[in-house]
PDB file of C-alpha atoms in Angstrom:
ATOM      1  CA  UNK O 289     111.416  79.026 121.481  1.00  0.00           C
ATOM      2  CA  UNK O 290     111.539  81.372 118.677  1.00  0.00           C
ATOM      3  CA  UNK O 291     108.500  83.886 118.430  1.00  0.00           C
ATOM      4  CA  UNK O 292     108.058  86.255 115.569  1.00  0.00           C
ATOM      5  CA  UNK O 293     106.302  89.501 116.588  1.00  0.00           C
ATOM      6  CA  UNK O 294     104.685  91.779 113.765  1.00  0.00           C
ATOM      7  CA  UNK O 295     104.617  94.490 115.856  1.00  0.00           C
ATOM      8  CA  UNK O 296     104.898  98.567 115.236  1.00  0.00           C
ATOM      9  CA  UNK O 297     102.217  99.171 118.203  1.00  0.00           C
ATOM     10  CA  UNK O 298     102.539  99.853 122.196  1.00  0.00           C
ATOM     11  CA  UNK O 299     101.082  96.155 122.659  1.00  0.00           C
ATOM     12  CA  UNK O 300     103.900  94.752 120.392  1.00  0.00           C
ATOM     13  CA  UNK O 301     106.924  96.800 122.412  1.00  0.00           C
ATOM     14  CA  UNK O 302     105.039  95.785 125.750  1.00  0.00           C
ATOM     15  CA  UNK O 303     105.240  92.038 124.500  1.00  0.00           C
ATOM     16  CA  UNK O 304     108.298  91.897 122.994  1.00  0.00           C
ATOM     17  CA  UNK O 305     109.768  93.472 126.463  1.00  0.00           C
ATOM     18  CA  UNK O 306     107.374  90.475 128.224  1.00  0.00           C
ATOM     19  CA  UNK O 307     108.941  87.556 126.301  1.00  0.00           C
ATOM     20  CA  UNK O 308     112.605  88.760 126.534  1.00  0.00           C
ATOM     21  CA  UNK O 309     112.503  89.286 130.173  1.00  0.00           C
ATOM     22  CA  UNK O 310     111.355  85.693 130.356  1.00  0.00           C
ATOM     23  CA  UNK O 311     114.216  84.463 128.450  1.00  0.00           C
ATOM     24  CA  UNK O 312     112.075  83.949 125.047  1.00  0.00           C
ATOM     25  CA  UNK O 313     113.870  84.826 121.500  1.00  0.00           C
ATOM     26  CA  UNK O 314     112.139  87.464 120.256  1.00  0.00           C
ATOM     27  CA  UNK O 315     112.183  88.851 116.756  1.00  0.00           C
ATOM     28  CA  UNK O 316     110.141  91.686 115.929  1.00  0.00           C
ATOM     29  CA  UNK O 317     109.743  92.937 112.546  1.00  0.00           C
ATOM     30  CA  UNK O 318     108.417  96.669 111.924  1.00  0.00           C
ATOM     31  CA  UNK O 319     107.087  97.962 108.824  1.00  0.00           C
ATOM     32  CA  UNK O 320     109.438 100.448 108.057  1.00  0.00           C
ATOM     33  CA  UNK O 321     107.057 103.110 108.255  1.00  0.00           C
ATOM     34  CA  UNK O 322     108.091 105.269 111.010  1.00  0.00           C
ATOM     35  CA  UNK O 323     111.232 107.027 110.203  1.00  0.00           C
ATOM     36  CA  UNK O 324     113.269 106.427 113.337  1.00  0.00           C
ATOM     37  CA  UNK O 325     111.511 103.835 115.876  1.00  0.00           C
ATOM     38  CA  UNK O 326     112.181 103.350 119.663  1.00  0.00           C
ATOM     39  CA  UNK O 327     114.483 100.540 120.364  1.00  0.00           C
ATOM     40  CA  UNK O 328     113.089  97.350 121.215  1.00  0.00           C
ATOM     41  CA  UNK O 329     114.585  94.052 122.968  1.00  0.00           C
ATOM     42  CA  UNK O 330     115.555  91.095 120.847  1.00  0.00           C
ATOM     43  CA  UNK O 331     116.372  91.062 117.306  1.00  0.00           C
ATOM     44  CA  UNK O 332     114.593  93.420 114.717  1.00  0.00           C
ATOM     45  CA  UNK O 333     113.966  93.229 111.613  1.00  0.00           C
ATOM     46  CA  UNK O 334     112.289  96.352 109.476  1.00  0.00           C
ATOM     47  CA  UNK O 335     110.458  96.154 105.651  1.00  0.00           C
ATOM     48  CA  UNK O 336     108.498  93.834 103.851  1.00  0.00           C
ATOM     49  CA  UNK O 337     108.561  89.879 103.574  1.00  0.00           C
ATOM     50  CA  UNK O 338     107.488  89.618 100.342  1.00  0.00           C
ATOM     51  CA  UNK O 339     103.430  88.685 100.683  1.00  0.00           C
ATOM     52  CA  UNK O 340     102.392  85.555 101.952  1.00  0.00           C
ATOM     53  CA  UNK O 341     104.623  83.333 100.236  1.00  0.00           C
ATOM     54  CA  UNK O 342     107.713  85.552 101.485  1.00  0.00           C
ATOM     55  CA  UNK O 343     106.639  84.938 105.508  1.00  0.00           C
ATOM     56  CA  UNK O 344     106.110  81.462 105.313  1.00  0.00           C
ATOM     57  CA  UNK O 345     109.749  81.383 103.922  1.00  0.00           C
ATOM     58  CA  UNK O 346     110.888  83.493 106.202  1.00  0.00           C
ATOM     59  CA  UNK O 347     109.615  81.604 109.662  1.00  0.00           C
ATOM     60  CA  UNK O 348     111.223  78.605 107.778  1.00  0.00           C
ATOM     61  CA  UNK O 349     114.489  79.965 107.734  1.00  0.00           C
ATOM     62  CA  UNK O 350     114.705  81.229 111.127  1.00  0.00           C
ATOM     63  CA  UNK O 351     113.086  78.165 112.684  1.00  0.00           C
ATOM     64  CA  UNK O 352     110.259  80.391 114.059  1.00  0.00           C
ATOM     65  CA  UNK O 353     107.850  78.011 116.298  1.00  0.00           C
ATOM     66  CA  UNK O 354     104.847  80.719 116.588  1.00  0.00           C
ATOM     67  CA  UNK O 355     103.981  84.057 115.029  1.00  0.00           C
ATOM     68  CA  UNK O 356     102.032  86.589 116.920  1.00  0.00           C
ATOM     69  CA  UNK O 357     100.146  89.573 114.594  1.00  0.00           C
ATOM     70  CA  UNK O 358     100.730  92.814 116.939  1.00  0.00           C
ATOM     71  CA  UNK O 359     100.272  95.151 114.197  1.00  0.00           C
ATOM     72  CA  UNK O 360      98.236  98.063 114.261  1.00  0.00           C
ATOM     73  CA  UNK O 361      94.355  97.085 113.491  1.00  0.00           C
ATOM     74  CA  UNK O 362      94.284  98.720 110.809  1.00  0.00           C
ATOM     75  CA  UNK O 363      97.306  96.921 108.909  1.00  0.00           C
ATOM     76  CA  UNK O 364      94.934  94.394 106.838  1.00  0.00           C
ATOM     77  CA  UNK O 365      97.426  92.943 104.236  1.00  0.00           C
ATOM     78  CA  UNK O 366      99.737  91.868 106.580  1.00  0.00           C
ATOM     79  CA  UNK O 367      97.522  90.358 108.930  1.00  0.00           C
ATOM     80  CA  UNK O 368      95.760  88.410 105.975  1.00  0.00           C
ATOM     81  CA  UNK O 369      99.264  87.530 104.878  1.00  0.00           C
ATOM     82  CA  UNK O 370     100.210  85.975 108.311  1.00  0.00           C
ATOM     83  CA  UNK O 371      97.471  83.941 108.315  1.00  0.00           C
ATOM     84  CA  UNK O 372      98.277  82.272 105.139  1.00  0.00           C
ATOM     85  CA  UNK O 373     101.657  82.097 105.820  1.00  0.00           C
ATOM     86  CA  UNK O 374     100.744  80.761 109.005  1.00  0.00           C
ATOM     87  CA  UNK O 375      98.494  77.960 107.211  1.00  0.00           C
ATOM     88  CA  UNK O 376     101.312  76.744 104.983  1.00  0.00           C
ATOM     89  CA  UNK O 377     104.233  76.331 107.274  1.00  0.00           C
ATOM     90  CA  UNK O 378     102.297  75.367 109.941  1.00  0.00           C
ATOM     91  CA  UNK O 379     103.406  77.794 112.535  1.00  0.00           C
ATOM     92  CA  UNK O 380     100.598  78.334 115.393  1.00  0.00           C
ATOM     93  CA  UNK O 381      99.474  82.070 114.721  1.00  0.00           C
ATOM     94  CA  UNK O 382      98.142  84.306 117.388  1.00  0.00           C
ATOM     95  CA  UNK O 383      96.412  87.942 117.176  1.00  0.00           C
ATOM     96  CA  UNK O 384      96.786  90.752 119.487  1.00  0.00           C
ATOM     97  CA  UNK O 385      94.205  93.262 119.100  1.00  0.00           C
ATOM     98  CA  UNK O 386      93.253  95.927 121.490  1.00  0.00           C
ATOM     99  CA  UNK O 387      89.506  96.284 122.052  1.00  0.00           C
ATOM    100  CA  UNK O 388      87.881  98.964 119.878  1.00  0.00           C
ATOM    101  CA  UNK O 389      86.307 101.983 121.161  1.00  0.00           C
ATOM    102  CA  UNK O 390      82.943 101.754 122.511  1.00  0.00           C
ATOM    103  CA  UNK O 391      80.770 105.269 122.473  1.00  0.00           C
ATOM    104  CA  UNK O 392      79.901 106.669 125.965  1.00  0.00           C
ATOM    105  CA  UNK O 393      76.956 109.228 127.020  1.00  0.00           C
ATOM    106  CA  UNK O 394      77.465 112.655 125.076  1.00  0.00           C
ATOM    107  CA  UNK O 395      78.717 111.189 122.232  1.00  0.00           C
ATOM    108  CA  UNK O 396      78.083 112.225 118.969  1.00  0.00           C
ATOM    109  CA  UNK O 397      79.548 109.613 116.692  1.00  0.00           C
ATOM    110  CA  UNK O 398      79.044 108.824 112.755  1.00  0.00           C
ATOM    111  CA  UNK O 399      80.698 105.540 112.027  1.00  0.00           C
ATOM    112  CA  UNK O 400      81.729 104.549 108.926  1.00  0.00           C
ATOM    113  CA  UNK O 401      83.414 101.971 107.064  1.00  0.00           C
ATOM    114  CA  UNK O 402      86.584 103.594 104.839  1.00  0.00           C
ATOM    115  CA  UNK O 403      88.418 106.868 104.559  1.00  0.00           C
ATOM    116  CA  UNK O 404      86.504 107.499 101.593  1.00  0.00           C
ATOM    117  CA  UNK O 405      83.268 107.471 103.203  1.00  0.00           C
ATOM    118  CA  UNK O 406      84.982 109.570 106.124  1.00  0.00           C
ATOM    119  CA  UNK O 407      85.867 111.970 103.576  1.00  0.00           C
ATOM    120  CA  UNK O 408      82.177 112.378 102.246  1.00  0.00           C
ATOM    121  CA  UNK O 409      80.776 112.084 105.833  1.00  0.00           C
ATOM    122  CA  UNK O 410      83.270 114.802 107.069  1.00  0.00           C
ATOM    123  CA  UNK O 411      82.055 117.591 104.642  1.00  0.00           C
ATOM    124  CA  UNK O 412      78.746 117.762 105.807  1.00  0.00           C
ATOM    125  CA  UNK O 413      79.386 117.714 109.691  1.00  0.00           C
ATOM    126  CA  UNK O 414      82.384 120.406 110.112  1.00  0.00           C
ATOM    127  CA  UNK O 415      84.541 122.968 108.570  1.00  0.00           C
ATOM    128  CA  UNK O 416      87.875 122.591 110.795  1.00  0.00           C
ATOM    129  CA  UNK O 417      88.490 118.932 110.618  1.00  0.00           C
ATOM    130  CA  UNK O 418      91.200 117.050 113.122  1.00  0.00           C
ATOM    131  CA  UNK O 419      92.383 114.217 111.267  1.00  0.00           C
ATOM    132  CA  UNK O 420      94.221 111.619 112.907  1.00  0.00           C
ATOM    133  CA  UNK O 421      93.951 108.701 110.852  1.00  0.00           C
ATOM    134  CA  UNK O 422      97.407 108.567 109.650  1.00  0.00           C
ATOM    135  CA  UNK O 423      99.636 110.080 107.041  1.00  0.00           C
ATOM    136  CA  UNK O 424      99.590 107.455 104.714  1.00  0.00           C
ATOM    137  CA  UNK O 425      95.572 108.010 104.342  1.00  0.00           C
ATOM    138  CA  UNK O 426      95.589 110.671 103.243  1.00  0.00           C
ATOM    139  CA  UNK O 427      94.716 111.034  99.256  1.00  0.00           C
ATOM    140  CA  UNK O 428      91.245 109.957 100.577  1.00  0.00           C
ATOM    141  CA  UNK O 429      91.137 113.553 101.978  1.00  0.00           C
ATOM    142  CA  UNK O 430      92.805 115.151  99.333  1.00  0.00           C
ATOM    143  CA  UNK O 431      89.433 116.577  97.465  1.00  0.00           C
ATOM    144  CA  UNK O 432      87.376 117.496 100.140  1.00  0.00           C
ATOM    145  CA  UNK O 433      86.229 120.955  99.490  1.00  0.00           C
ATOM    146  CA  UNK O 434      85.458 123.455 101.673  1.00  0.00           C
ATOM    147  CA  UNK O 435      87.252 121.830 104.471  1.00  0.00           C
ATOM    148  CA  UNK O 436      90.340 122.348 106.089  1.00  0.00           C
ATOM    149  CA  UNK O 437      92.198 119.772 108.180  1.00  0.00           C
ATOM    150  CA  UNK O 438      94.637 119.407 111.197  1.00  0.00           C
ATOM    151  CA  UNK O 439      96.841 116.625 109.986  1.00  0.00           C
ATOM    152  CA  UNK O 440      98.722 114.696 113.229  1.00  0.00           C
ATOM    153  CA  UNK O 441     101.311 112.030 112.415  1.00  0.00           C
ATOM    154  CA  UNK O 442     104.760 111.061 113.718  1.00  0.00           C
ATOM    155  CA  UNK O 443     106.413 111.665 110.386  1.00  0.00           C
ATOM    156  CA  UNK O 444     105.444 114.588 107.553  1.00  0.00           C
ATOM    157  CA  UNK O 445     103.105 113.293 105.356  1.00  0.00           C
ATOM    158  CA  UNK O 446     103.831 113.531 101.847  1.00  0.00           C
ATOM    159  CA  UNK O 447     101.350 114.366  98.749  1.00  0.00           C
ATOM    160  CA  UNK O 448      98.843 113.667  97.735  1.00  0.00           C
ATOM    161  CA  UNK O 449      97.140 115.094 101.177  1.00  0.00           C
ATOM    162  CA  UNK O 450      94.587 117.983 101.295  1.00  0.00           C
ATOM    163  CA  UNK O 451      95.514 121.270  99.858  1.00  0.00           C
ATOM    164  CA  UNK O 452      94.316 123.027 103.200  1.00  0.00           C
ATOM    165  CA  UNK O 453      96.425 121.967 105.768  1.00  0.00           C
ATOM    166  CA  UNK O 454      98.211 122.154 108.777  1.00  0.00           C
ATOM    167  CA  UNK O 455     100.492 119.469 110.174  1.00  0.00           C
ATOM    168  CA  UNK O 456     101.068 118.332 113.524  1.00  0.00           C
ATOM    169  CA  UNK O 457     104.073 115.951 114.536  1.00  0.00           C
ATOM    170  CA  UNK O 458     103.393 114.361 117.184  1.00  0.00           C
ATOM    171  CA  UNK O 459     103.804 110.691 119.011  1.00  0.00           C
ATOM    172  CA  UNK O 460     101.180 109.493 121.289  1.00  0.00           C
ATOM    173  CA  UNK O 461     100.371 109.011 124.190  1.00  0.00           C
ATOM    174  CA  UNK O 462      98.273 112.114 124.491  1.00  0.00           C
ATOM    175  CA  UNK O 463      96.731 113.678 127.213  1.00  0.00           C
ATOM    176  CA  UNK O 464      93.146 114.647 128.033  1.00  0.00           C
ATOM    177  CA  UNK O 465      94.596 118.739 128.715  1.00  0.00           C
ATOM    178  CA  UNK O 466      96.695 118.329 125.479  1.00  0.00           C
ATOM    179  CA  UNK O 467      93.608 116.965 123.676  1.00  0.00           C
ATOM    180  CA  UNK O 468      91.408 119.431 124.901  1.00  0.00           C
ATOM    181  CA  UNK O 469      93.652 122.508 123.787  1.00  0.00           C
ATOM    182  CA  UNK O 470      94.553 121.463 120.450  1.00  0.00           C
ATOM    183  CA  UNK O 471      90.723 121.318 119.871  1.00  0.00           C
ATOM    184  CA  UNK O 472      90.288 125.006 121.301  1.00  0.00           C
ATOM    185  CA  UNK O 473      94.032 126.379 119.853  1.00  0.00           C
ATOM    186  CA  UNK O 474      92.897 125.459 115.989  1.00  0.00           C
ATOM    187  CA  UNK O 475      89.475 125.742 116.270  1.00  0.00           C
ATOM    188  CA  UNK O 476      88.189 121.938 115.309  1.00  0.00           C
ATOM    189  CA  UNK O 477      84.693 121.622 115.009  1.00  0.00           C
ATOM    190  CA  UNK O 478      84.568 117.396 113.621  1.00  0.00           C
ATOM    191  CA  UNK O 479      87.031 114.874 114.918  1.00  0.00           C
ATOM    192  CA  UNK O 480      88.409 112.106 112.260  1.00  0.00           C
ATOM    193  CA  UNK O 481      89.754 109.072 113.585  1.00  0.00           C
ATOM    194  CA  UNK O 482      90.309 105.054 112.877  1.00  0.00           C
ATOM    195  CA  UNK O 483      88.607 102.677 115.774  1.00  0.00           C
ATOM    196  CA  UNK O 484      92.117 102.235 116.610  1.00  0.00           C
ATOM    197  CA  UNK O 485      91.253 101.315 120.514  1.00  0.00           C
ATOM    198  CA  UNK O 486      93.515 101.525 123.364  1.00  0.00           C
ATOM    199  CA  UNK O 487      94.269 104.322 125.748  1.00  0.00           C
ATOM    200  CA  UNK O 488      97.271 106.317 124.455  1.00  0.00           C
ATOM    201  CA  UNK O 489      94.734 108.173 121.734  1.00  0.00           C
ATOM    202  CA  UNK O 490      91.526 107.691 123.456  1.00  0.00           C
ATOM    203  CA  UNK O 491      91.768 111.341 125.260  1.00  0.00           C
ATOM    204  CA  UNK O 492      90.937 112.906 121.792  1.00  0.00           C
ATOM    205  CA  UNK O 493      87.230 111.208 122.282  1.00  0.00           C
ATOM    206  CA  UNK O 494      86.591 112.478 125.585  1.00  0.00           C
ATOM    207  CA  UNK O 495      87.660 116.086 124.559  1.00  0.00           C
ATOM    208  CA  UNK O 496      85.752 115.814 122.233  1.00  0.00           C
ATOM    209  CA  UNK O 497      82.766 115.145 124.039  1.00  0.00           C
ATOM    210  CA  UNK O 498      82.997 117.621 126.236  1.00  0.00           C
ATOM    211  CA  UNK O 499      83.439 120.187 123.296  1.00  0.00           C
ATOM    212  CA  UNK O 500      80.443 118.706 121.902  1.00  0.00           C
ATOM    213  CA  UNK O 501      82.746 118.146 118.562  1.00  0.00           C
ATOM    214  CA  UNK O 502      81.525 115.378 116.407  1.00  0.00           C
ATOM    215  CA  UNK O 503      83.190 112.047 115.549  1.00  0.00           C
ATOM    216  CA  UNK O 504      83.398 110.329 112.403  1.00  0.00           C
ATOM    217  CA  UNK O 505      85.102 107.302 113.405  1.00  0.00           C
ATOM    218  CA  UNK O 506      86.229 104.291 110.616  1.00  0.00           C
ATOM    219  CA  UNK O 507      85.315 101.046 111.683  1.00  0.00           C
ATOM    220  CA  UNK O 508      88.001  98.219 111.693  1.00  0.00           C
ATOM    221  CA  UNK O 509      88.274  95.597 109.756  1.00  0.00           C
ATOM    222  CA  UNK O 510      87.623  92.084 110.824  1.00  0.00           C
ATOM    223  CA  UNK O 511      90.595  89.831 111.842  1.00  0.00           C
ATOM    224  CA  UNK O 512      90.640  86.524 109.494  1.00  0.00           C
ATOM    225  CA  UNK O 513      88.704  83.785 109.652  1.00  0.00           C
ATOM    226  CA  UNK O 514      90.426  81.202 112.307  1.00  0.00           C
ATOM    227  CA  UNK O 515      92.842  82.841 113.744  1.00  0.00           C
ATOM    228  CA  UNK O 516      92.541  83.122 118.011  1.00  0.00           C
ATOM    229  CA  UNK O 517      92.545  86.844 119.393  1.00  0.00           C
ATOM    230  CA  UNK O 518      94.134  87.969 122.506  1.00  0.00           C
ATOM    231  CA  UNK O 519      93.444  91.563 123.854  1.00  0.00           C
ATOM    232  CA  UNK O 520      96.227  91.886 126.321  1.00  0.00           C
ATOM    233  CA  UNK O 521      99.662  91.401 126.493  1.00  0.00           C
ATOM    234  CA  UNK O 522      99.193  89.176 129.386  1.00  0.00           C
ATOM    235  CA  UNK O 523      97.040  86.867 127.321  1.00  0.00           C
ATOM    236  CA  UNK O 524      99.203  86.746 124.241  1.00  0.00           C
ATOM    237  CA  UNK O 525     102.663  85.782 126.701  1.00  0.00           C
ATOM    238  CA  UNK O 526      99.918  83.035 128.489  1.00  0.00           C
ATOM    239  CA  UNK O 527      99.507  81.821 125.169  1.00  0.00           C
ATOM    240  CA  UNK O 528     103.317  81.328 124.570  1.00  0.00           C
ATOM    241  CA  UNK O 529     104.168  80.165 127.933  1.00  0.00           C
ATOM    242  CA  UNK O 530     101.436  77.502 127.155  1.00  0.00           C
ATOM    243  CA  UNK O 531     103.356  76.446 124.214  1.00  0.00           C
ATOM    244  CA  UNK O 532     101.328  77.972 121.529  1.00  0.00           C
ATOM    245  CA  UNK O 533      98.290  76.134 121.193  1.00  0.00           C
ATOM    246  CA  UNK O 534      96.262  76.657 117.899  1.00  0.00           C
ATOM    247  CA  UNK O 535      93.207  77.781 117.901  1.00  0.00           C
TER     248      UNK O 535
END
């Protein structure tokens, strides 16, 4: 069996480790984004497929029997393009999403629906903003007066990004004692994040709670119409042991 992983997240590494331990071919196939990735088991593939059309090709070629859509939650196109792609070559198409973020007692959190309307929201709440929505996000931030930012990534971002800035490069996971002294070293005063889920950034939330820091925090969007969801590892390699039902 052939699985294709669109992957770039902890749950995709963690899979694609799952399935080649259990003797599954495993191709995963990263974005391209992050300048030098951590290895991963099976084959690997890294860039675009060319929209929709390109996939479907592409799972032709190979002979993939089942695609599974690891990618960050916040990846939209490609997710919309591997369900269509999905739907015309008739490969069985799985999601693995993390559950989102759910607010706890203490929390003081402003939810909104785009990095544009973080941008507006994030004016009026703080003047030292920590932003870790990702560097290629950031144009939306880019005109924000009066505001300056804290800007973590893995990679340097590169313009257009606000003109008040500082950058920090740094890979998660984080800790709850890292978290809570990059929010006293630099002064933040309104946390910026993406509903991202998942433990390895969720420490920024609770230090921020405890500093009494606001959150604006973007919503995520909706995984397509059809498509099954699995929100562990363990469920997604159930799924393929089972043979890769549809939905």
């Amino acid at each position: 069996m052939h699985v294709l992983i669109l992957g770039g997240t902890t749950e995709g590494r963690r899979l694609a480790e799952t399935l080649d331990a259990a003797g599954v071919r495993v191709t995963s196939s990263l974005a391209g984004r992050v300048a030098c990735p951590a290895p991963l088991p099976g084959e690997v593939r890294v860039g675009g497929f060319g929209g929709a059309e390109g996939l479907a090709r592409w799972t032709r070629e190979h002979q993939v029997d089942a695609v599974i859509d690891a990618t960050h939650p916040f990846a939209g196109t490609i997710s919309f393009n591997a369900a269509r792609a999905a739907a015309t070559s008739h490969v069985p198409l799985l999601a693995l999403r993390r559950p989102g973020w759910t607010p706890a007692e203490g929390d003081d959190w402003h939810p909104v629906a785009s990095l544009a309307e973080a941008a507006d929201t994030v004016r009026g709440l703080g003047r030292r903003a920590f932003l870790t929505t990702g560097r290629m996000g950031l144009a939306a931030f880019a005109e924000v007066p009066g505001v300056w930012f804290l800007v973590r990534s893995v990679d340097p971002p590169e313009p257009p990004h606000p003109a008040r800035m500082e950058v920090l490069l740094d890979r998660g996971p984080f800790t709850l004692d890292g978290e809570r002294e990059v929010l006293r070293r630099h002064g933040i005063d309104v946390l910026v994040t993406k509903d991202s889920g998942g433990a390895a950034t969720a420490p920024k939330l609770v230090a921020a709670r405890e500093a009494g820091v606001p959150v604006v925090i973007v919503r995520r969007p909706p995984v397509p119409d059809g498509v099954p969801v699995a929100a562990t590892v363990e469920e997604a390699a159930s799924w393929v042991a089972e043979g890769a039902p549809a939905g």
